[in-house]
Amino acid sequence: MPDTSRPLAGRSAIVTGSTSGIGLGIARSLADAGADILLNGFGDPAAIAALATEIAGATGARVAHCPADMTKPAEIAAMIPFAEREFGRGVDILVNNAGIQHVAAIDAFPPEKWDAIIAINLSAVFHATRAALPGMKARRWGRIVNIASAHGLVASPFKSAYVAAKHGVVGFTKSTALEVAEFGITANAICPGYVWTPLVETQIGDQAKAHGIDREQVIRDVILAPQAAKRFTTVEELGALAVLLCGPAGQSFNGAALPVDNGWTAR
Ligand code: NAD
């Protein structure tokens, strides 16, 4: 009998941008479901090593870290053989999660911020997928989960680069799904509303400046305003969805952009 509490036993997964926030939450959930995990992202090396040890101890998974910079295509490509060496097997699951944000009017948007957002939030998804697909195709099994955003489906002012990148991620996910479906590979996008993470915490200050209002007003009138339910989505909820998409029950999701946004995009 397969162990239904560990639907990803025997799988290995890369989660980009998983030293913090949503990526870390998804990495914990995938490890808990039985997958070995390659963490990626920035941070203090000793703290990341302690995090890897903690997740491994709590779940029994093998957990390693690759410091690849998602602005550097060669480092992204090298992350796949790095994971194969760490786990002694191919990469079954790729979660493209790393992302940054910058909030400013278009005519004041620094071009270097535009370039960085497109590189990390969109181009890195292409580079990682490109590098992971040959192995997935050869083994005729793979799961690609792209963390887009409600901003992959609708727009907000002052977030032009982010909205452009996330709409791009949703489109790229659909193309990927159509190309690889016959190889037993699925590609889906998760589109969260607001999740309380360091990325959002930074934005609260930036939004306050852009709109000329205080922190409490930003949370009530800007951040949670478009959502029908005025609550933040949790990283555990997103982790559970990633496990579903990667496990046996997720087989028929392909090319979907799944809103997890407390009703935001239902409007
Ligand atoms: P976060 O700031 O908590 O974490 C971002 C992670 O990406 C960190 O691990 C960081 O080290 C890593 N990272 C940043 N630049 C990198 C680079 N160049 N190379 C490698 N790693 C890099 O952010 P988060 O809120 O957890 O966001 C994660 C993803 O979820 C992003 O793609 C974001 O757009 C998306 N998202 C977030 C929210 C939200 O409300 N927080 C909502 C929808 C979508």
CSV table of C-alpha atoms and ligand atoms in Angstrom, one decimal:
chain,number,residue,atom,x,y,z
A,1,MET,CA,0.0,0.0,0.0
A,2,PRO,CA,1.4,3.4,-0.9
A,3,ASP,CA,1.9,5.7,2.1
A,4,THR,CA,-0.8,8.4,1.4
A,5,SER,CA,0.6,10.7,4.1
A,6,ARG,CA,3.9,10.9,2.0
A,7,PRO,CA,2.6,11.2,-1.6
A,8,LEU,CA,6.0,12.5,-2.8
A,9,ALA,CA,8.2,9.7,-1.2
A,10,GLY,CA,11.1,9.0,-3.6
A,11,ARG,CA,10.8,12.3,-5.4
A,12,SER,CA,13.4,15.1,-5.5
A,13,ALA,CA,12.5,18.8,-5.7
A,14,ILE,CA,14.2,22.1,-6.3
A,15,VAL,CA,12.4,25.2,-4.8
A,16,THR,CA,14.0,28.5,-6.0
A,17,GLY,CA,13.9,31.3,-3.5
A,18,SER,CA,13.3,29.0,-0.6
A,19,THR,CA,15.3,30.6,2.2
A,20,SER,CA,12.3,32.8,3.1
A,21,GLY,CA,8.6,33.2,2.8
A,22,ILE,CA,6.5,31.2,0.4
A,23,GLY,CA,9.4,29.2,-1.1
A,24,LEU,CA,10.4,28.1,2.4
A,25,GLY,CA,6.8,27.2,3.3
A,26,ILE,CA,6.5,25.1,0.0
A,27,ALA,CA,9.9,23.4,0.7
A,28,ARG,CA,8.7,22.4,4.2
A,29,SER,CA,5.4,21.0,2.8
A,30,LEU,CA,7.2,19.0,0.0
A,31,ALA,CA,9.7,17.6,2.4
A,32,ASP,CA,6.9,16.7,4.8
A,33,ALA,CA,5.2,14.9,1.9
A,34,GLY,CA,8.4,12.8,1.4
A,35,ALA,CA,10.5,14.7,-1.2
A,36,ASP,CA,14.2,15.5,-1.0
A,37,ILE,CA,14.7,19.2,-1.3
A,38,LEU,CA,17.2,21.5,-2.8
A,39,LEU,CA,16.8,24.9,-1.2
A,40,ASN,CA,17.9,28.0,-3.1
A,41,GLY,CA,18.1,31.6,-2.2
A,42,PHE,CA,20.1,34.2,-0.4
A,43,GLY,CA,20.9,34.5,3.3
A,44,ASP,CA,23.6,33.9,5.9
A,45,PRO,CA,25.2,30.5,5.1
A,46,ALA,CA,25.2,29.3,8.7
A,47,ALA,CA,21.5,30.2,9.1
A,48,ILE,CA,20.7,28.4,5.8
A,49,ALA,CA,22.7,25.3,6.9
A,50,ALA,CA,20.8,25.3,10.2
A,51,LEU,CA,17.5,25.6,8.3
A,52,ALA,CA,18.4,22.6,6.1
A,53,THR,CA,19.3,20.6,9.1
A,54,GLU,CA,16.1,21.6,10.9
A,55,ILE,CA,13.8,20.6,7.9
A,56,ALA,CA,15.7,17.3,7.4
A,57,GLY,CA,15.3,16.5,11.1
A,58,ALA,CA,11.6,17.3,11.1
A,59,THR,CA,10.7,15.4,7.9
A,60,GLY,CA,13.4,12.8,7.3
A,61,ALA,CA,14.0,14.4,3.9
A,62,ARG,CA,17.5,15.0,2.4
A,63,VAL,CA,17.9,18.8,2.3
A,64,ALA,CA,20.7,20.7,0.6
A,65,HIS,CA,21.2,24.3,-0.5
A,66,CYS,CA,22.4,25.7,-3.8
A,67,PRO,CA,23.3,29.5,-3.8
A,68,ALA,CA,22.5,30.0,-7.6
A,69,ASP,CA,21.7,33.6,-8.4
A,70,MET,CA,18.4,33.7,-10.4
A,71,THR,CA,19.7,36.7,-12.4
A,72,LYS,CA,22.5,34.5,-13.8
A,73,PRO,CA,21.4,31.9,-16.5
A,74,ALA,CA,24.6,29.8,-16.2
A,75,GLU,CA,24.2,29.5,-12.4
A,76,ILE,CA,20.5,28.6,-12.9
A,77,ALA,CA,21.4,25.8,-15.4
A,78,ALA,CA,24.1,24.5,-13.1
A,79,MET,CA,21.5,24.1,-10.3
A,80,ILE,CA,20.0,21.0,-12.0
A,81,PRO,CA,23.3,18.9,-12.1
A,82,PHE,CA,24.0,20.2,-8.6
A,83,ALA,CA,20.7,18.7,-7.4
A,84,GLU,CA,21.4,15.4,-9.3
A,85,ARG,CA,24.8,15.1,-7.5
A,86,GLU,CA,23.3,15.9,-4.1
A,87,PHE,CA,20.4,13.4,-4.4
A,88,GLY,CA,21.9,10.8,-6.7
A,89,ARG,CA,18.8,11.0,-8.9
A,90,GLY,CA,17.1,13.3,-11.4
A,91,VAL,CA,15.1,16.3,-10.5
A,92,ASP,CA,11.4,15.3,-10.5
A,93,ILE,CA,9.8,18.6,-9.2
A,94,LEU,CA,10.8,22.2,-10.0
A,95,VAL,CA,9.1,25.0,-8.1
A,96,ASN,CA,10.0,28.4,-9.6
A,97,ASN,CA,9.3,30.7,-6.8
A,98,ALA,CA,12.1,33.3,-6.4
A,99,GLY,CA,10.8,36.8,-6.9
A,100,ILE,CA,11.3,40.4,-6.0
A,101,GLN,CA,9.1,43.5,-6.1
A,102,HIS,CA,9.5,47.2,-6.7
A,103,VAL,CA,6.7,49.7,-6.4
A,104,ALA,CA,6.9,53.0,-8.3
A,105,ALA,CA,5.1,54.9,-11.0
A,106,ILE,CA,6.2,53.9,-14.6
A,107,ASP,CA,7.7,57.3,-15.4
A,108,ALA,CA,9.8,57.0,-12.2
A,109,PHE,CA,10.5,53.3,-12.4
A,110,PRO,CA,14.3,52.7,-12.3
A,111,PRO,CA,15.3,50.7,-15.5
A,112,GLU,CA,17.7,48.5,-13.4
A,113,LYS,CA,14.7,47.5,-11.2
A,114,TRP,CA,12.7,46.6,-14.3
A,115,ASP,CA,15.6,44.5,-15.6
A,116,ALA,CA,16.0,42.7,-12.2
A,117,ILE,CA,12.3,41.9,-11.8
A,118,ILE,CA,12.1,40.6,-15.3
A,119,ALA,CA,15.3,38.5,-14.8
A,120,ILE,CA,14.3,37.0,-11.4
A,121,ASN,CA,10.5,36.7,-11.7
A,122,LEU,CA,10.3,35.7,-15.4
A,123,SER,CA,13.5,34.8,-17.2
A,124,ALA,CA,14.7,32.6,-14.4
A,125,VAL,CA,11.5,30.5,-14.8
A,126,PHE,CA,12.5,29.9,-18.4
A,127,HIS,CA,16.2,29.1,-17.6
A,128,ALA,CA,15.3,26.7,-14.8
A,129,THR,CA,12.6,25.0,-16.8
A,130,ARG,CA,14.8,24.7,-19.9
A,131,ALA,CA,17.5,23.0,-17.8
A,132,ALA,CA,15.1,20.6,-15.9
A,133,LEU,CA,13.1,19.4,-18.9
A,134,PRO,CA,15.5,17.1,-20.7
A,135,GLY,CA,15.8,14.9,-17.5
A,136,MET,CA,12.1,15.0,-16.9
A,137,LYS,CA,11.3,14.1,-20.5
A,138,ALA,CA,13.8,11.2,-20.4
A,139,ARG,CA,12.2,9.8,-17.3
A,140,ARG,CA,8.7,10.6,-18.6
A,141,TRP,CA,7.6,12.3,-15.3
A,142,GLY,CA,7.9,15.8,-14.0
A,143,ARG,CA,6.1,18.5,-12.1
A,144,ILE,CA,6.7,22.2,-12.6
A,145,VAL,CA,5.0,24.6,-10.3
A,146,ASN,CA,5.4,28.3,-11.0
A,147,ILE,CA,4.6,30.8,-8.3
A,148,ALA,CA,2.9,33.6,-10.2
A,149,SER,CA,0.5,35.9,-8.4
A,150,ALA,CA,-3.0,37.4,-8.6
A,151,HIS,CA,-0.9,40.0,-10.5
A,152,GLY,CA,-0.4,37.3,-13.2
A,153,LEU,CA,-4.2,37.6,-13.8
A,154,VAL,CA,-5.0,41.2,-13.0
A,155,ALA,CA,-3.0,44.4,-12.6
A,156,SER,CA,-2.5,47.1,-10.0
A,157,PRO,CA,-0.9,50.5,-10.4
A,158,PHE,CA,2.8,51.2,-9.5
A,159,LYS,CA,3.7,47.5,-10.1
A,160,SER,CA,4.3,47.5,-13.9
A,161,ALA,CA,7.4,45.3,-14.0
A,162,TYR,CA,5.9,42.8,-11.5
A,163,VAL,CA,2.6,42.6,-13.3
A,164,ALA,CA,4.3,42.2,-16.7
A,165,ALA,CA,6.6,39.4,-15.3
A,166,LYS,CA,3.8,37.5,-13.6
A,167,HIS,CA,1.5,37.7,-16.6
A,168,GLY,CA,4.5,36.4,-18.5
A,169,VAL,CA,4.9,33.5,-16.0
A,170,VAL,CA,1.2,32.5,-16.6
A,171,GLY,CA,1.7,32.5,-20.3
A,172,PHE,CA,4.9,30.6,-20.1
A,173,THR,CA,3.3,28.0,-17.9
A,174,LYS,CA,0.6,27.4,-20.5
A,175,SER,CA,3.2,27.0,-23.3
A,176,THR,CA,5.2,24.6,-21.1
A,177,ALA,CA,2.1,22.5,-20.3
A,178,LEU,CA,1.2,22.2,-24.0
A,179,GLU,CA,4.7,21.2,-25.0
A,180,VAL,CA,5.4,18.6,-22.4
A,181,ALA,CA,2.0,17.0,-21.6
A,182,GLU,CA,2.8,13.9,-23.7
A,183,PHE,CA,5.9,13.3,-21.6
A,184,GLY,CA,4.0,12.8,-18.3
A,185,ILE,CA,5.0,16.3,-17.2
A,186,THR,CA,2.6,18.9,-15.9
A,187,ALA,CA,3.2,22.7,-15.5
A,188,ASN,CA,0.9,24.9,-13.4
A,189,ALA,CA,0.9,28.3,-11.9
A,190,ILE,CA,-0.2,29.2,-8.4
A,191,CYS,CA,-1.5,32.8,-8.2
A,192,PRO,CA,-1.6,33.9,-4.6
A,193,GLY,CA,-3.2,37.0,-3.3
A,194,TYR,CA,-1.4,38.6,-0.4
A,195,VAL,CA,0.8,36.4,1.8
A,196,TRP,CA,2.5,37.9,4.8
A,197,THR,CA,6.2,37.5,4.0
A,198,PRO,CA,9.3,39.8,4.0
A,199,LEU,CA,8.4,40.7,0.4
A,200,VAL,CA,5.1,42.2,1.5
A,201,GLU,CA,6.5,43.7,4.6
A,202,THR,CA,8.9,45.8,2.4
A,203,GLN,CA,6.1,46.7,0.1
A,204,ILE,CA,4.0,48.2,2.9
A,205,GLY,CA,6.6,51.0,3.3
A,206,ASP,CA,7.0,51.5,-0.4
A,207,GLN,CA,3.2,51.6,-1.0
A,208,ALA,CA,2.9,54.1,1.9
A,209,LYS,CA,5.3,56.4,0.1
A,210,ALA,CA,3.7,55.9,-3.4
A,211,HIS,CA,0.2,56.6,-2.1
A,212,GLY,CA,1.2,59.1,0.6
A,213,ILE,CA,-0.7,57.3,3.4
A,214,ASP,CA,0.3,55.5,6.7
A,215,ARG,CA,1.0,51.8,7.3
A,216,GLU,CA,-2.4,50.8,8.7
A,217,GLN,CA,-4.2,52.5,5.7
A,218,VAL,CA,-1.9,50.6,3.3
A,219,ILE,CA,-2.8,47.3,4.8
A,220,ARG,CA,-6.6,48.0,4.9
A,221,ASP,CA,-7.1,50.3,1.8
A,222,VAL,CA,-4.4,49.0,-0.6
A,223,ILE,CA,-3.2,45.6,0.3
A,224,LEU,CA,-6.3,43.7,1.4
A,225,ALA,CA,-8.8,46.1,-0.4
A,226,PRO,CA,-9.3,44.0,-3.6
A,227,GLN,CA,-9.7,40.7,-1.7
A,228,ALA,CA,-13.3,39.6,-0.7
A,229,ALA,CA,-12.0,38.0,2.5
A,230,LYS,CA,-9.7,40.5,4.3
A,231,ARG,CA,-7.1,38.0,5.4
A,232,PHE,CA,-3.6,37.0,4.3
A,233,THR,CA,-3.1,33.6,2.5
A,234,THR,CA,-0.7,31.5,4.5
A,235,VAL,CA,2.5,29.7,3.3
A,236,GLU,CA,1.0,26.4,4.6
A,237,GLU,CA,-2.0,26.8,2.3
A,238,LEU,CA,0.3,27.3,-0.7
A,239,GLY,CA,2.5,24.4,0.4
A,240,ALA,CA,-0.6,22.1,0.6
A,241,LEU,CA,-1.6,23.1,-3.0
A,242,ALA,CA,1.9,22.5,-4.3
A,243,VAL,CA,1.9,19.0,-2.7
A,244,LEU,CA,-1.5,18.3,-4.3
A,245,LEU,CA,-0.2,19.4,-7.8
A,246,CYS,CA,2.9,17.3,-7.5
A,247,GLY,CA,1.2,14.2,-6.1
A,248,PRO,CA,-1.0,11.5,-7.7
A,249,ALA,CA,-4.2,13.6,-7.2
A,250,GLY,CA,-2.7,16.5,-9.3
A,251,GLN,CA,-2.2,14.6,-12.5
A,252,SER,CA,-5.0,16.3,-14.4
A,253,PHE,CA,-4.0,19.8,-13.6
A,254,ASN,CA,-2.0,21.1,-16.6
A,255,GLY,CA,-1.5,24.6,-17.8
A,256,ALA,CA,-3.7,26.0,-15.1
A,257,ALA,CA,-3.3,29.4,-13.3
A,258,LEU,CA,-4.8,28.7,-9.9
A,259,PRO,CA,-6.0,31.8,-7.9
A,260,VAL,CA,-5.4,31.4,-4.2
A,261,ASP,CA,-6.5,34.9,-3.4
A,262,ASN,CA,-9.5,35.1,-1.1
A,263,GLY,CA,-11.7,36.1,-4.0
A,264,TRP,CA,-9.6,39.0,-5.4
A,265,THR,CA,-9.8,37.8,-9.1
A,266,ALA,CA,-13.4,36.8,-8.8
A,267,ARG,CA,-14.4,40.4,-9.3
B,1,NAD,P1,10.5,36.7,0.1
B,1,NAD,O1,11.1,38.0,-0.1
B,1,NAD,O2,10.0,36.2,1.5
B,1,NAD,O3,11.4,35.5,-0.5
B,1,NAD,C1,12.0,35.6,-1.7
B,1,NAD,C2,13.0,34.5,-1.9
B,1,NAD,O4,13.7,34.7,-3.2
B,1,NAD,C3,14.2,34.5,-0.8
B,1,NAD,O5,14.5,33.2,-0.5
B,1,NAD,C4,15.3,35.3,-1.5
B,1,NAD,O6,16.6,34.9,-1.0
B,1,NAD,C5,15.1,34.7,-2.9
B,1,NAD,N1,15.7,35.5,-4.0
B,1,NAD,C6,15.6,36.8,-4.2
B,1,NAD,N2,16.4,37.2,-5.3
B,1,NAD,C7,17.1,36.1,-5.6
B,1,NAD,C8,18.0,35.8,-6.6
B,1,NAD,N3,18.5,36.7,-7.5
B,1,NAD,N4,18.5,34.5,-6.8
B,1,NAD,C9,18.0,33.5,-5.9
B,1,NAD,N5,17.1,33.7,-5.0
B,1,NAD,C10,16.6,35.0,-4.8
B,1,NAD,O7,9.2,36.7,-0.9
B,1,NAD,P2,7.8,35.9,-0.9
B,1,NAD,O8,6.8,36.8,-0.6
B,1,NAD,O9,8.0,34.6,-0.3
B,1,NAD,O10,7.7,35.6,-2.5
B,1,NAD,C11,8.0,34.4,-3.1
B,1,NAD,C12,7.3,34.4,-4.5
B,1,NAD,O11,5.9,34.5,-4.3
B,1,NAD,C13,7.7,35.5,-5.4
B,1,NAD,O12,7.8,35.0,-6.8
B,1,NAD,C14,6.5,36.5,-5.3
B,1,NAD,O13,6.4,37.3,-6.4
B,1,NAD,C15,5.4,35.5,-5.1
B,1,NAD,N6,4.2,36.1,-4.5
B,1,NAD,C16,4.2,36.6,-3.3
B,1,NAD,C17,3.1,37.1,-2.7
B,1,NAD,C18,3.0,37.7,-1.3
B,1,NAD,O14,2.0,38.3,-1.0
B,1,NAD,N7,4.1,37.6,-0.5
B,1,NAD,C19,1.9,37.1,-3.4
B,1,NAD,C20,1.9,36.5,-4.7
B,1,NAD,C21,3.0,36.0,-5.2
